[in-house]
């Protein structure tokens, strides 16, 4: 079974899909929905944003003012500021001035590249039917807990529903153009995958791990002693049912308050040393098929069951090959798109504001 613990060795960066919107605040959720259009034209990781040599245009702090002109078409400050926020979505630590400036410079380049791709797609008469735009819009909207949350996210972002739909349409137009005209028949062969596997043994290595299921009864950190005692009593009763022969998966679906309850309590793989110390210690003391006593953590009370164990060592090729192929395809796509966009830039008239990224 492949897991995210395995795949993290194979891919260091990925975009955040709109499906994760429910785990973010409404504003950041909207940013997550808009993120793919920036990812589409992003260059390979080794690239750096170009600087200098271009004309300047005036800009002010008003959201309706231009931070750049691309063949006479403006990129608005409001859109630029929103795109910068996308890059820092989910960040909890402070951002240094140096990192902020570098990010703002890179974001402006991405917006310029996206506009160039859209203009090229329009000249090639690439269009997307309204029903496809509506379908994609509906999918993004469903990523929010409710229509009210979606409307609030739009309001906080200063984006109307019509403007958001237009952004969705532009994204689909650019995506269709890039897939058809830029990427073409891009392929990664089985030999490419095998070669990458053989040449990157460190990346293919993984630590000892256990495959776990759990039953969790949540307790808030600020809960009273009475509430904590009630939760403790509840999970002790559940443990009695487990010890009496109750099916762990059934009990997890019925009682667990964790996100994995719908999956029979299956939490996936836990690597040694990766996770809350109390849970790691308890998990690695068990054998497959064994169930722990009640364990307390900052989330509440847990009962763990070890489903299987896996020694440290290389990921077998058959388990790694799909993730390797996806990584190689993503890298090849990024390189090809970046090369194409650089050709467009060479022929374009791009004017940047002197205050665009300050």
Tab-separated table of C-alpha atoms in Angstrom:
chain	number	residue	atom	x	y	z
A	1	UNK	CA	0.000	0.000	0.000
A	2	UNK	CA	1.381	3.407	-0.966
A	3	UNK	CA	1.044	6.168	1.584
A	4	UNK	CA	1.687	9.867	1.861
A	5	UNK	CA	4.656	9.032	4.099
A	6	UNK	CA	6.143	7.186	1.142
A	7	UNK	CA	5.176	9.773	-1.454
A	8	UNK	CA	6.688	12.674	0.437
A	9	UNK	CA	10.121	11.362	-0.576
A	10	UNK	CA	9.071	11.516	-4.221
A	11	UNK	CA	7.464	14.964	-4.399
A	12	UNK	CA	8.465	18.008	-2.403
A	13	UNK	CA	5.896	20.417	-3.759
A	14	UNK	CA	2.287	20.249	-4.794
A	15	UNK	CA	-0.601	22.575	-5.228
A	16	UNK	CA	-3.459	22.579	-2.743
A	17	UNK	CA	-6.693	21.532	-4.288
A	18	UNK	CA	-9.944	23.256	-3.680
A	19	UNK	CA	-11.198	20.099	-1.970
A	20	UNK	CA	-9.205	21.108	1.096
A	21	UNK	CA	-11.121	24.354	1.367
A	22	UNK	CA	-13.185	23.192	4.299
A	23	UNK	CA	-10.028	22.983	6.433
A	24	UNK	CA	-9.124	26.649	5.840
A	25	UNK	CA	-10.718	29.948	6.701
A	26	UNK	CA	-13.133	31.162	4.020
A	27	UNK	CA	-10.727	33.691	2.560
A	28	UNK	CA	-7.824	31.232	2.348
A	29	UNK	CA	-10.230	28.665	0.944
A	30	UNK	CA	-11.015	30.982	-1.941
A	31	UNK	CA	-7.304	31.489	-2.510
A	32	UNK	CA	-6.872	27.726	-2.646
A	33	UNK	CA	-9.568	27.569	-5.312
A	34	UNK	CA	-7.773	30.198	-7.389
A	35	UNK	CA	-4.303	28.699	-6.929
A	36	UNK	CA	-4.187	26.332	-9.949
A	37	UNK	CA	-3.932	29.186	-12.439
A	38	UNK	CA	-0.666	30.258	-10.824
A	39	UNK	CA	0.654	26.720	-10.635
A	40	UNK	CA	-0.050	26.152	-14.326
A	41	UNK	CA	2.576	28.553	-15.584
A	42	UNK	CA	5.077	28.142	-12.751
A	43	UNK	CA	8.640	27.527	-13.992
A	44	UNK	CA	10.904	24.677	-12.831
A	45	UNK	CA	12.129	25.037	-9.268
A	46	UNK	CA	15.607	26.127	-10.352
A	47	UNK	CA	14.274	29.134	-12.269
A	48	UNK	CA	14.462	32.657	-10.908
A	49	UNK	CA	12.229	35.551	-11.858
A	50	UNK	CA	13.784	37.873	-14.441
A	51	UNK	CA	14.538	41.453	-13.543
A	52	UNK	CA	15.181	44.748	-15.253
A	53	UNK	CA	15.215	45.731	-18.866
A	54	UNK	CA	11.492	46.407	-19.182
A	55	UNK	CA	9.466	49.552	-19.434
A	56	UNK	CA	7.719	50.945	-16.376
A	57	UNK	CA	4.146	52.020	-15.830
A	58	UNK	CA	2.653	54.047	-13.030
A	59	UNK	CA	0.802	52.343	-10.203
A	60	UNK	CA	-0.863	53.345	-6.975
A	61	UNK	CA	-2.131	51.430	-3.976
A	62	UNK	CA	-5.620	51.313	-5.474
A	63	UNK	CA	-6.770	47.812	-6.313
A	64	UNK	CA	-8.018	48.980	-9.706
A	65	UNK	CA	-4.619	50.336	-10.745
A	66	UNK	CA	-2.226	48.329	-12.899
A	67	UNK	CA	0.945	46.734	-11.544
A	68	UNK	CA	1.906	45.752	-15.094
A	69	UNK	CA	0.738	45.936	-18.691
A	70	UNK	CA	1.037	42.899	-20.967
A	71	UNK	CA	0.666	43.836	-24.623
A	72	UNK	CA	-1.504	46.722	-23.463
A	73	UNK	CA	-3.667	44.676	-21.086
A	74	UNK	CA	-3.452	45.514	-17.372
A	75	UNK	CA	-2.727	43.265	-14.427
A	76	UNK	CA	-4.582	44.869	-11.530
A	77	UNK	CA	-3.092	45.397	-8.087
A	78	UNK	CA	-6.086	43.693	-6.510
A	79	UNK	CA	-5.371	40.510	-8.471
A	80	UNK	CA	-1.682	40.775	-7.695
A	81	UNK	CA	-2.284	41.171	-3.949
A	82	UNK	CA	-4.674	38.203	-3.973
A	83	UNK	CA	-2.101	36.071	-5.793
A	84	UNK	CA	0.548	36.960	-3.216
A	85	UNK	CA	-1.796	35.826	-0.474
A	86	UNK	CA	-2.191	32.482	-2.253
A	87	UNK	CA	1.528	31.882	-1.985
A	88	UNK	CA	1.442	32.303	1.787
A	89	UNK	CA	-1.826	30.452	2.449
A	90	UNK	CA	-1.690	28.322	5.556
A	91	UNK	CA	1.580	29.908	6.779
A	92	UNK	CA	1.614	30.489	10.532
A	93	UNK	CA	5.136	31.801	10.994
A	94	UNK	CA	6.197	35.351	10.212
A	95	UNK	CA	7.484	36.130	6.729
A	96	UNK	CA	10.744	38.062	6.446
A	97	UNK	CA	11.034	41.115	4.215
A	98	UNK	CA	13.511	39.361	1.928
A	99	UNK	CA	11.221	36.365	1.402
A	100	UNK	CA	8.203	38.625	0.941
A	101	UNK	CA	9.941	40.696	-1.738
A	102	UNK	CA	11.196	37.625	-3.589
A	103	UNK	CA	7.712	36.134	-3.514
A	104	UNK	CA	6.074	39.320	-4.772
A	105	UNK	CA	8.573	39.510	-7.644
A	106	UNK	CA	7.929	35.874	-8.569
A	107	UNK	CA	4.143	36.256	-8.322
A	108	UNK	CA	4.155	39.197	-10.717
A	109	UNK	CA	6.099	37.106	-13.226
A	110	UNK	CA	3.575	34.281	-12.892
A	111	UNK	CA	0.680	36.664	-13.539
A	112	UNK	CA	2.448	38.074	-16.573
A	113	UNK	CA	3.022	34.537	-17.852
A	114	UNK	CA	-0.601	33.582	-17.285
A	115	UNK	CA	-1.775	36.646	-19.181
A	116	UNK	CA	0.566	35.845	-22.065
A	117	UNK	CA	-0.768	32.292	-22.231
A	118	UNK	CA	-4.345	33.525	-22.130
A	119	UNK	CA	-3.710	36.025	-24.919
A	120	UNK	CA	-2.073	33.337	-27.034
A	121	UNK	CA	-4.943	30.930	-26.360
A	122	UNK	CA	-7.459	33.617	-27.364
A	123	UNK	CA	-5.630	34.255	-30.619
A	124	UNK	CA	-5.822	30.529	-31.308
A	125	UNK	CA	-9.600	30.716	-30.788
A	126	UNK	CA	-9.560	28.363	-27.814
A	127	UNK	CA	-12.930	28.506	-26.089
A	128	UNK	CA	-14.707	26.675	-23.298
A	129	UNK	CA	-18.477	26.068	-23.307
A	130	UNK	CA	-20.430	27.842	-20.593
A	131	UNK	CA	-21.630	24.502	-19.197
A	132	UNK	CA	-18.020	23.482	-18.500
A	133	UNK	CA	-17.369	26.771	-16.730
A	134	UNK	CA	-20.517	26.309	-14.648
A	135	UNK	CA	-19.558	22.731	-13.805
A	136	UNK	CA	-16.071	23.752	-12.648
A	137	UNK	CA	-17.508	26.690	-10.714
A	138	UNK	CA	-19.952	24.349	-8.965
A	139	UNK	CA	-17.112	21.964	-8.059
A	140	UNK	CA	-15.063	24.760	-6.518
A	141	UNK	CA	-18.081	26.076	-4.654
A	142	UNK	CA	-18.746	22.638	-3.173
A	143	UNK	CA	-15.328	22.821	-1.533
A	144	UNK	CA	-16.831	25.224	1.002
A	145	UNK	CA	-18.925	24.123	3.980
A	146	UNK	CA	-21.918	26.136	2.785
A	147	UNK	CA	-23.009	28.672	0.123
A	148	UNK	CA	-22.835	31.337	2.818
A	149	UNK	CA	-19.147	30.526	3.466
A	150	UNK	CA	-18.445	30.776	-0.246
A	151	UNK	CA	-20.217	34.147	-0.504
A	152	UNK	CA	-18.293	35.412	2.528
A	153	UNK	CA	-15.010	34.299	0.983
A	154	UNK	CA	-15.825	36.240	-2.171
A	155	UNK	CA	-16.763	39.298	-0.129
A	156	UNK	CA	-13.540	39.208	1.910
A	157	UNK	CA	-11.497	38.805	-1.264
A	158	UNK	CA	-13.253	41.675	-3.055
A	159	UNK	CA	-14.226	39.364	-5.916
A	160	UNK	CA	-17.745	39.160	-7.325
A	161	UNK	CA	-19.272	35.847	-8.384
A	162	UNK	CA	-19.160	36.978	-12.010
A	163	UNK	CA	-15.468	37.866	-11.713
A	164	UNK	CA	-14.732	34.530	-10.094
A	165	UNK	CA	-16.507	32.703	-12.929
A	166	UNK	CA	-14.491	34.691	-15.435
A	167	UNK	CA	-11.301	33.618	-13.665
A	168	UNK	CA	-12.497	30.012	-13.838
A	169	UNK	CA	-13.177	30.397	-17.561
A	170	UNK	CA	-9.726	31.881	-18.189
A	171	UNK	CA	-8.131	29.041	-16.245
A	172	UNK	CA	-9.945	26.446	-18.342
A	173	UNK	CA	-9.051	28.225	-21.594
A	174	UNK	CA	-5.358	28.359	-20.678
A	175	UNK	CA	-5.383	24.751	-19.476
A	176	UNK	CA	-6.984	23.529	-22.703
A	177	UNK	CA	-4.536	25.517	-24.828
A	178	UNK	CA	-1.494	24.314	-22.898
A	179	UNK	CA	-2.592	20.678	-23.029
A	180	UNK	CA	-3.294	20.830	-26.760
A	181	UNK	CA	-0.680	23.173	-28.172
A	182	UNK	CA	2.194	23.231	-25.686
A	183	UNK	CA	2.430	19.810	-24.080
A	184	UNK	CA	1.163	17.711	-26.963
A	185	UNK	CA	2.162	14.052	-26.601
A	186	UNK	CA	4.491	14.517	-23.640
A	187	UNK	CA	5.387	11.086	-22.281
A	188	UNK	CA	7.484	9.479	-19.575
A	189	UNK	CA	8.628	5.967	-20.475
A	190	UNK	CA	8.894	2.933	-18.206
A	191	UNK	CA	12.656	3.168	-18.708
A	192	UNK	CA	12.631	6.758	-17.410
A	193	UNK	CA	10.795	5.635	-14.287
A	194	UNK	CA	13.126	2.705	-13.637
A	195	UNK	CA	16.196	4.891	-14.186
A	196	UNK	CA	14.961	7.464	-11.674
A	197	UNK	CA	14.287	4.727	-9.127
A	198	UNK	CA	17.756	3.219	-9.543
A	199	UNK	CA	19.558	6.573	-9.469
A	200	UNK	CA	17.846	7.918	-6.330
A	201	UNK	CA	18.232	5.258	-3.617
A	202	UNK	CA	18.202	7.767	-0.755
A	203	UNK	CA	14.880	9.210	-1.915
A	204	UNK	CA	13.445	5.694	-2.132
A	205	UNK	CA	14.389	4.836	1.441
A	206	UNK	CA	11.701	4.863	4.119
A	207	UNK	CA	11.746	4.378	7.904
A	208	UNK	CA	10.163	1.635	9.974
A	209	UNK	CA	6.416	2.212	10.213
A	210	UNK	CA	3.152	0.829	11.525
A	211	UNK	CA	-0.224	0.868	9.801
A	212	UNK	CA	-2.781	2.007	12.379
A	213	UNK	CA	-6.473	2.295	13.011
A	214	UNK	CA	-7.771	4.357	15.893
A	215	UNK	CA	-10.817	5.302	17.880
A	216	UNK	CA	-10.631	8.881	19.124
A	217	UNK	CA	-12.778	10.657	21.673
A	218	UNK	CA	-11.943	14.334	21.445
A	219	UNK	CA	-11.327	16.592	24.424
A	220	UNK	CA	-10.662	20.304	23.971
A	221	UNK	CA	-7.477	21.582	25.682
A	222	UNK	CA	-9.652	24.032	27.630
A	223	UNK	CA	-12.146	21.353	28.742
A	224	UNK	CA	-13.086	21.140	32.394
A	225	UNK	CA	-12.002	18.236	34.547
A	226	UNK	CA	-15.596	17.026	34.521
A	227	UNK	CA	-15.720	16.982	30.706
A	228	UNK	CA	-12.367	15.213	30.568
A	229	UNK	CA	-13.539	12.580	33.035
A	230	UNK	CA	-16.716	12.019	30.998
A	231	UNK	CA	-14.682	11.525	27.836
A	232	UNK	CA	-12.343	9.155	29.640
A	233	UNK	CA	-15.263	7.084	30.871
A	234	UNK	CA	-16.720	6.951	27.347
A	235	UNK	CA	-13.538	5.609	25.762
A	236	UNK	CA	-13.010	3.117	28.588
A	237	UNK	CA	-16.465	1.709	27.780
A	238	UNK	CA	-15.531	1.504	24.097
A	239	UNK	CA	-12.311	-0.331	25.002
A	240	UNK	CA	-14.364	-2.857	26.958
A	241	UNK	CA	-16.405	-3.525	23.814
A	242	UNK	CA	-13.193	-4.024	21.829
A	243	UNK	CA	-11.773	-6.419	24.461
A	244	UNK	CA	-15.076	-8.306	24.485
A	245	UNK	CA	-14.661	-9.105	20.795
A	246	UNK	CA	-16.318	-6.164	19.121
A	247	UNK	CA	-15.152	-5.461	15.580
A	248	UNK	CA	-12.689	-2.573	15.749
A	249	UNK	CA	-13.735	-1.174	12.373
A	250	UNK	CA	-17.418	-1.144	13.339
A	251	UNK	CA	-16.709	0.504	16.673
A	252	UNK	CA	-14.476	3.109	14.998
A	253	UNK	CA	-17.241	4.030	12.553
A	254	UNK	CA	-19.749	4.241	15.375
A	255	UNK	CA	-17.783	6.063	18.057
A	256	UNK	CA	-14.606	7.681	16.732
A	257	UNK	CA	-14.559	11.465	16.470
A	258	UNK	CA	-11.540	11.539	14.165
A	259	UNK	CA	-11.643	12.265	10.409
A	260	UNK	CA	-10.748	8.634	9.669
A	261	UNK	CA	-13.910	7.242	11.313
A	262	UNK	CA	-15.594	6.739	7.935
A	263	UNK	CA	-12.607	4.603	6.862
A	264	UNK	CA	-12.997	2.092	9.707
A	265	UNK	CA	-10.630	4.223	11.798
A	266	UNK	CA	-7.738	3.669	9.354
A	267	UNK	CA	-5.172	6.459	9.879
A	268	UNK	CA	-2.602	5.114	7.421
A	269	UNK	CA	1.070	4.610	8.218
A	270	UNK	CA	2.974	6.182	11.095
A	271	UNK	CA	6.774	6.260	10.841
A	272	UNK	CA	8.855	5.753	13.941
A	273	UNK	CA	9.526	9.106	15.552
A	274	UNK	CA	6.886	10.903	13.445
A	275	UNK	CA	3.872	11.785	15.550
A	276	UNK	CA	2.831	12.530	19.124
A	277	UNK	CA	5.346	10.718	21.376
A	278	UNK	CA	2.691	8.938	23.454
A	279	UNK	CA	1.031	7.529	20.341
A	280	UNK	CA	4.316	6.527	18.709
A	281	UNK	CA	5.509	4.784	21.855
A	282	UNK	CA	2.252	2.862	22.232
A	283	UNK	CA	2.003	1.944	18.544
A	284	UNK	CA	5.502	0.489	18.262
A	285	UNK	CA	5.016	-1.552	21.422
A	286	UNK	CA	2.211	-3.518	19.729
A	287	UNK	CA	2.177	-6.364	17.231
A	288	UNK	CA	-0.191	-6.635	14.247
A	289	UNK	CA	-3.713	-7.358	15.461
A	290	UNK	CA	-3.063	-6.036	18.963
A	291	UNK	CA	-4.992	-3.161	20.563
A	292	UNK	CA	-3.585	-0.540	22.920
A	293	UNK	CA	-4.892	0.647	26.235
A	294	UNK	CA	-6.366	4.150	26.364
A	295	UNK	CA	-3.777	6.786	25.411
A	296	UNK	CA	-4.119	10.486	26.152
A	297	UNK	CA	-2.879	13.203	23.797
A	298	UNK	CA	-3.596	16.884	23.204
A	299	UNK	CA	-6.522	15.810	20.993
A	300	UNK	CA	-8.190	13.653	23.611
A	301	UNK	CA	-8.235	9.900	24.226
A	302	UNK	CA	-7.201	7.232	21.726
A	303	UNK	CA	-7.403	3.478	21.281
A	304	UNK	CA	-4.950	2.195	18.662
A	305	UNK	CA	-4.902	-1.039	16.713
A	306	UNK	CA	-1.886	-2.110	14.654
A	307	UNK	CA	-3.001	-3.468	11.291
A	308	UNK	CA	0.458	-4.255	9.917
A	309	UNK	CA	4.119	-3.374	10.399
A	310	UNK	CA	6.810	-2.529	7.888
A	311	UNK	CA	10.591	-2.587	8.415
A	312	UNK	CA	12.881	0.235	7.372
A	313	UNK	CA	14.272	-0.051	3.864
A	314	UNK	CA	13.762	0.915	0.217
A	315	UNK	CA	10.270	1.318	-1.206
A	316	UNK	CA	9.697	-1.576	-3.627
A	317	UNK	CA	9.727	-0.437	-7.242
A	318	UNK	CA	6.142	-1.574	-7.869
A	319	UNK	CA	4.950	0.640	-5.005
A	320	UNK	CA	7.047	3.636	-6.015
A	321	UNK	CA	6.605	3.650	-9.787
A	322	UNK	CA	3.285	5.528	-9.989
A	323	UNK	CA	4.506	8.345	-7.746
A	324	UNK	CA	7.804	8.527	-9.663
A	325	UNK	CA	5.967	8.725	-12.984
A	326	UNK	CA	3.734	11.522	-11.640
A	327	UNK	CA	6.789	13.439	-10.445
A	328	UNK	CA	8.618	13.070	-13.755
A	329	UNK	CA	5.547	14.090	-15.739
A	330	UNK	CA	5.062	17.156	-13.532
A	331	UNK	CA	8.693	18.155	-13.985
A	332	UNK	CA	8.593	17.682	-17.750
A	333	UNK	CA	5.355	19.664	-17.988
A	334	UNK	CA	6.805	22.539	-15.968
A	335	UNK	CA	9.955	22.684	-18.087
A	336	UNK	CA	8.037	22.622	-21.367
A	337	UNK	CA	5.552	25.288	-20.253
A	338	UNK	CA	8.350	27.475	-18.907
A	339	UNK	CA	10.295	27.266	-22.182
A	340	UNK	CA	7.166	28.142	-24.152
A	341	UNK	CA	6.350	31.102	-21.913
A	342	UNK	CA	9.899	32.434	-22.248
A	343	UNK	CA	9.409	32.457	-26.031
A	344	UNK	CA	6.195	34.446	-25.581
A	345	UNK	CA	7.984	36.939	-23.321
A	346	UNK	CA	10.678	37.528	-25.892
A	347	UNK	CA	8.031	38.728	-28.361
A	348	UNK	CA	5.774	40.532	-25.871
A	349	UNK	CA	5.542	44.156	-24.755
A	350	UNK	CA	5.621	43.987	-20.955
A	351	UNK	CA	5.610	47.123	-18.822
A	352	UNK	CA	6.042	46.779	-15.066
A	353	UNK	CA	5.151	49.421	-12.511
A	354	UNK	CA	8.130	50.871	-10.664
A	355	UNK	CA	6.160	50.263	-7.444
A	356	UNK	CA	4.530	47.000	-8.503
A	357	UNK	CA	6.117	44.695	-5.940
A	358	UNK	CA	7.087	47.194	-3.252
